[in-house]
Short mmCIF file of C-alpha atoms in Angstrom, two decimals:
data_model
loop_
_atom_site.label_atom_id
_atom_site.label_comp_id
_atom_site.label_asym_id
_atom_site.label_seq_id
_atom_site.Cartn_x
_atom_site.Cartn_y
_atom_site.Cartn_z
CA ARG A 1 4.48 -16.70 -21.38
CA LEU A 2 7.59 -14.90 -20.52
CA VAL A 3 7.98 -13.42 -17.19
CA GLU A 4 11.18 -10.92 -16.64
CA PRO A 5 13.23 -12.71 -13.53
CA ARG A 6 12.40 -8.38 -12.30
CA TYR A 7 8.93 -10.00 -11.97
CA ARG A 8 9.28 -12.95 -10.59
CA GLU A 9 9.89 -11.65 -6.54
CA ARG A 10 7.53 -9.02 -6.85
CA ILE A 11 4.66 -11.50 -8.39
CA MET A 12 4.97 -13.80 -5.68
CA GLY A 13 5.28 -11.43 -2.71
CA PHE A 14 1.49 -10.00 -4.23
CA GLU A 15 -0.15 -8.23 -1.60
CA PRO A 16 -4.13 -7.70 -2.37
CA ASP A 17 -4.18 -4.90 0.34
CA ARG A 18 -1.23 -2.83 -1.44
CA THR A 19 -3.41 -3.51 -4.56
CA GLY A 20 -5.29 -0.25 -6.43
CA LEU A 21 -7.32 -1.21 -9.29
CA LEU A 22 -7.24 1.57 -10.86
CA ILE A 23 -9.72 2.25 -13.74
CA VAL A 24 -9.14 4.82 -16.41
CA VAL A 25 -11.75 7.42 -17.10
CA LEU A 26 -14.99 4.74 -17.59
CA GLN A 27 -17.38 7.51 -17.14
CA ASN A 28 -21.38 7.36 -18.17
CA ASP A 29 -20.14 10.61 -20.78
CA PHE A 30 -17.42 7.96 -22.14
CA LEU A 31 -19.62 5.34 -22.46
CA HIS A 32 -23.50 6.25 -22.10
CA PRO A 33 -24.61 6.63 -25.94
CA TYR A 34 -26.63 9.35 -25.19
CA TRP A 35 -24.26 11.40 -23.23
CA ALA A 36 -20.76 12.82 -24.52
CA PHE A 37 -19.00 10.89 -26.43
CA GLY A 38 -21.81 8.36 -27.26
CA ARG A 39 -24.35 11.57 -28.34
CA ALA A 40 -20.68 12.45 -31.14
CA GLY A 41 -21.32 8.70 -32.17
CA GLN A 42 -17.48 7.79 -31.27
CA SER A 43 -16.99 4.35 -29.05
CA SER A 44 -16.47 1.51 -30.21
CA PRO A 45 -17.93 -1.86 -29.22
CA ASP A 46 -14.15 -2.91 -27.31
CA ILE A 47 -14.73 0.21 -25.48
CA ALA A 48 -18.65 -0.22 -24.76
CA ALA A 49 -17.44 -4.26 -22.98
CA LEU A 50 -14.76 -2.81 -20.77
CA PRO A 51 -16.89 -2.43 -17.34
CA ALA A 52 -18.28 -5.74 -17.32
CA ARG A 53 -14.70 -6.73 -18.16
CA VAL A 54 -13.11 -5.53 -15.37
CA LYS A 55 -15.79 -6.09 -12.59
CA PRO A 56 -14.91 -9.10 -11.91
CA VAL A 57 -10.94 -7.75 -10.83
CA ALA A 58 -12.58 -5.03 -9.20
CA ASP A 59 -15.11 -8.10 -6.82
CA ALA A 60 -12.28 -9.71 -6.47
CA LEU A 61 -10.04 -7.08 -5.57
CA ARG A 62 -13.00 -5.88 -3.48
CA LYS A 63 -13.13 -9.42 -1.43
CA ALA A 64 -9.49 -9.78 -1.24
CA GLY A 65 -8.74 -5.82 0.82
CA GLY A 66 -7.37 -4.31 -2.14
CA TRP A 67 -8.47 -1.16 -3.29
CA ILE A 68 -10.78 0.38 -6.56
CA ILE A 69 -9.32 3.50 -8.00
CA SER A 70 -11.38 5.95 -10.05
CA THR A 71 -9.79 8.47 -12.29
CA GLN A 72 -12.35 10.86 -14.12
CA PHE A 73 -11.77 13.13 -16.81
CA THR A 74 -12.61 16.64 -15.76
CA LEU A 75 -13.69 20.15 -17.73
CA VAL A 76 -13.03 22.48 -14.95
CA PRO A 77 -16.05 25.04 -15.40
CA GLY A 78 -15.54 28.51 -15.42
CA LYS A 79 -17.59 31.87 -15.45
CA GLY A 80 -21.48 30.81 -16.27
CA GLY A 81 -20.78 26.84 -16.49
CA GLU A 82 -18.46 27.47 -19.23
CA PRO A 83 -15.45 24.41 -19.74
CA PHE A 84 -11.83 25.44 -19.86
CA ILE A 85 -10.83 22.72 -22.25
CA SER A 86 -7.35 22.73 -24.04
CA PRO A 87 -6.81 23.53 -28.14
CA HIS A 88 -5.57 20.58 -28.77
CA LEU A 89 -8.75 18.97 -27.12
CA ALA A 90 -10.78 21.60 -28.97
CA ARG A 91 -9.63 20.74 -31.67
CA LEU A 92 -9.77 16.87 -31.47
CA ARG A 93 -13.22 16.31 -29.93
CA PRO A 94 -15.30 19.82 -31.51
CA PHE A 95 -17.97 18.55 -29.64
CA LEU A 96 -17.37 19.02 -25.92
CA ARG A 97 -19.56 21.04 -24.43
CA LYS A 98 -20.80 23.15 -20.97
CA GLY A 99 -22.35 20.60 -18.85
CA ASP A 100 -19.90 17.52 -20.41
CA PHE A 101 -17.17 16.63 -17.90
CA THR A 102 -18.76 18.38 -15.35
CA PRO A 103 -17.91 17.26 -11.53
CA GLY A 104 -21.46 16.92 -9.96
CA GLU A 105 -23.16 15.41 -12.57
CA TRP A 106 -23.99 12.34 -13.70
CA GLY A 107 -21.81 12.02 -16.51
CA HIS A 108 -18.92 13.19 -14.74
CA ARG A 109 -19.20 9.57 -12.53
CA LEU A 110 -18.03 6.43 -13.20
CA VAL A 111 -20.25 3.64 -14.51
CA ASP A 112 -22.25 2.58 -12.39
CA THR A 113 -21.38 -1.09 -13.16
CA LEU A 114 -17.58 -0.99 -11.32
CA GLN A 115 -19.07 1.42 -8.54
CA PRO A 116 -18.22 1.82 -6.00
CA ALA A 117 -14.54 3.64 -5.61
CA ASP A 118 -12.66 3.77 -2.61
CA LEU A 119 -10.61 6.74 -4.11
CA THR A 120 -11.66 9.13 -6.85
CA ILE A 121 -8.99 11.15 -8.38
CA GLU A 122 -10.50 13.47 -11.17
CA LYS A 123 -8.09 14.47 -14.09
CA VAL A 124 -7.73 16.94 -16.56
CA ALA A 125 -4.86 15.86 -19.31
CA TYR A 126 -3.84 12.04 -20.60
CA SER A 127 -1.95 11.51 -16.97
CA ALA A 128 -3.75 11.09 -13.88
CA PHE A 129 -0.62 12.16 -12.07
CA TYR A 130 -0.20 14.90 -13.78
CA GLN A 131 -0.98 18.54 -11.46
CA THR A 132 -3.71 15.79 -9.59
CA ARG A 133 -3.56 14.61 -5.58
CA MET A 134 -2.72 10.71 -7.21
CA GLU A 135 0.48 10.14 -5.54
CA TRP A 136 -0.13 11.43 -2.07
CA VAL A 137 -3.01 9.42 -1.55
CA LEU A 138 -1.79 5.75 -2.85
CA ARG A 139 1.26 6.62 -1.14
CA LYS A 140 -1.20 7.72 1.82
CA ALA A 141 -3.19 4.13 1.03
CA GLY A 142 0.22 1.98 1.35
CA ILE A 143 -0.66 1.17 -2.04
CA GLU A 144 2.66 -0.51 -3.90
CA THR A 145 1.00 -2.28 -6.98
CA LEU A 146 -1.32 -1.04 -9.44
CA MET A 147 -3.42 -3.10 -11.72
CA ILE A 148 -4.07 -0.86 -15.17
CA SER A 149 -7.55 -0.76 -16.93
CA GLY A 150 -9.44 1.76 -18.88
CA ILE A 151 -9.38 3.86 -22.21
CA VAL A 152 -7.84 5.13 -24.40
CA THR A 153 -4.68 2.20 -24.16
CA ASN A 154 -3.06 4.39 -25.83
CA GLY A 155 -4.03 7.63 -24.22
CA GLY A 156 -4.62 8.41 -20.87
CA VAL A 157 -3.93 4.62 -19.87
CA ALA A 158 -0.21 4.40 -20.78
CA SER A 159 -0.16 8.21 -20.07
CA THR A 160 -0.69 7.07 -15.93
CA LEU A 161 1.38 3.70 -16.36
CA ARG A 162 4.11 5.33 -17.82
CA ALA A 163 3.61 8.17 -14.48
CA ALA A 164 3.07 5.09 -11.91
CA HIS A 165 6.49 3.28 -12.81
CA VAL A 166 8.90 6.08 -13.53
CA ARG A 167 7.43 6.76 -9.31
CA ASP A 168 8.19 3.16 -8.58
CA PHE A 169 5.03 1.79 -8.24
CA HIS A 170 4.96 -2.37 -10.01
CA THR A 171 2.58 -1.63 -12.90
CA ILE A 172 -0.07 -4.06 -14.09
CA LEU A 173 -2.13 -4.11 -17.13
CA LEU A 174 -5.23 -5.58 -17.57
CA THR A 175 -4.59 -6.56 -21.32
CA ASP A 176 -8.12 -7.11 -21.80
CA GLY A 177 -9.43 -4.65 -19.61
CA CYS A 178 -8.56 -2.09 -21.99
CA ALA A 179 -9.48 -0.37 -25.32
CA ALA A 180 -8.84 1.92 -28.10
CA PHE A 181 -10.46 3.56 -30.61
CA GLY A 182 -8.71 0.43 -32.97
CA GLY A 183 -7.57 -2.76 -32.18
CA GLN A 184 -4.17 -2.33 -33.90
CA THR A 185 -3.48 0.96 -31.95
CA HIS A 186 -4.32 -1.00 -28.83
CA ASP A 187 -2.04 -3.77 -29.77
CA THR A 188 0.48 -1.62 -30.85
CA THR A 189 0.99 -0.03 -27.43
CA VAL A 190 -0.01 -2.73 -25.04
CA ALA A 191 3.06 -4.46 -26.70
CA ALA A 192 5.19 -1.34 -26.28
CA LEU A 193 3.83 -1.00 -22.42
CA ALA A 194 5.14 -4.46 -21.57
CA ARG A 195 8.77 -3.54 -21.65
CA VAL A 196 7.91 -0.69 -18.09
CA SER A 197 5.33 -3.07 -16.89
CA GLU A 198 3.34 -6.51 -16.41
CA LEU A 199 0.86 -7.75 -18.78
CA LEU A 200 -2.17 -9.91 -17.19
CA THR A 201 -5.29 -10.90 -18.75
CA GLY A 202 -8.74 -10.16 -16.23
CA ALA A 203 -8.64 -14.01 -15.83
CA GLU A 204 -5.09 -13.76 -14.81
CA ALA A 205 -5.25 -10.84 -12.48
CA GLY A 206 -8.19 -12.22 -10.72
CA ALA A 207 -6.04 -15.43 -9.59
CA LEU A 208 -3.85 -13.95 -9.03
CA ILE A 209 -6.19 -12.00 -6.41
CA GLY A 210 -7.12 -15.37 -5.22
CA ALA A 211 -3.88 -16.77 -4.26
CA PRO A 212 -1.40 -14.33 -2.00
CA THR A 213 -2.65 -15.75 0.98
CA CYS A 214 -1.86 -19.18 0.40
CA ALA A 215 1.31 -17.90 -1.04
CA ARG A 216 2.60 -15.58 1.59
CA SER A 217 2.54 -18.79 4.19
CA ALA A 218 4.77 -21.20 5.14
CA ARG A 219 3.17 -23.46 2.79
CA GLN A 220 3.40 -21.22 -0.20
CA ARG A 221 4.52 -24.75 -2.29
CA ALA A 222 1.79 -26.33 -0.83
CA CYS A 223 -0.93 -24.42 -1.86
CA PRO A 224 -2.61 -25.79 -5.14
CA SER A 225 -4.70 -22.56 -6.32
CA TRP A 226 -0.94 -21.05 -6.35
CA ARG A 227 0.75 -23.52 -7.84
CA GLY A 228 -2.08 -23.36 -9.41
CA PHE A 229 -1.64 -19.88 -10.64
CA LEU A 230 2.14 -19.88 -11.49
CA PHE A 231 1.34 -22.86 -13.77
CA SER A 232 -0.55 -21.28 -16.11
CA TYR A 233 1.39 -18.14 -15.55
CA TRP A 234 4.86 -19.54 -16.35
CA GLY A 235 4.26 -22.79 -17.02
CA ALA A 236 5.68 -23.98 -14.67
CA GLY A 237 5.60 -24.02 -10.84
CA PRO A 238 7.80 -22.47 -8.16
CA GLY A 239 11.41 -23.26 -8.54
CA ALA A 240 10.52 -24.41 -12.05
#
């Protein structure tokens, strides 16, 4: 794998306590077979597999002192509990109804597999930065790097990643930690995002999270775990 020179310094200086795993809308209403999207038959095997794929990264980052951030798509209820639904969304997802993606309801929550989240951000559009407190809480928490996962790759994931990029957050897209309704759509979007973000698999992200304590020390080059990560990622150790 070739890593652009502008990213090498960031990888070498990776700090898990300044890193957040940003989970884009892995909510029960999207994933449970009897709730909003499942009720309408809107799912795919790749999407259904995501919680199990993302969990090892979440567990490793928690252990290393990092942050878990859940972005949760929200249909804000108005009078009588009827949700405000944007016209384009009503056309695209006509099955959405009262009670779907409602704050405080079980369907609105992050799936149990990935609980608990340290930070929860409600969102009403594709980007989790649009008209939300996302940037404010990330700055307050001291988060500089975002590992981004969730659904769908070509929608909320891409929009959120690009919004983070233009705000000078260091982004890492978990290529097997996100999915779309079609594999080709996912692959095309990942290829496009490679121009603005690092790409790592969940296994590579786990190796990166596990290595930095040694990497930040004066014995960086002698650290077997860190050298092993760089060898597997670049095909050569530091200084090669």
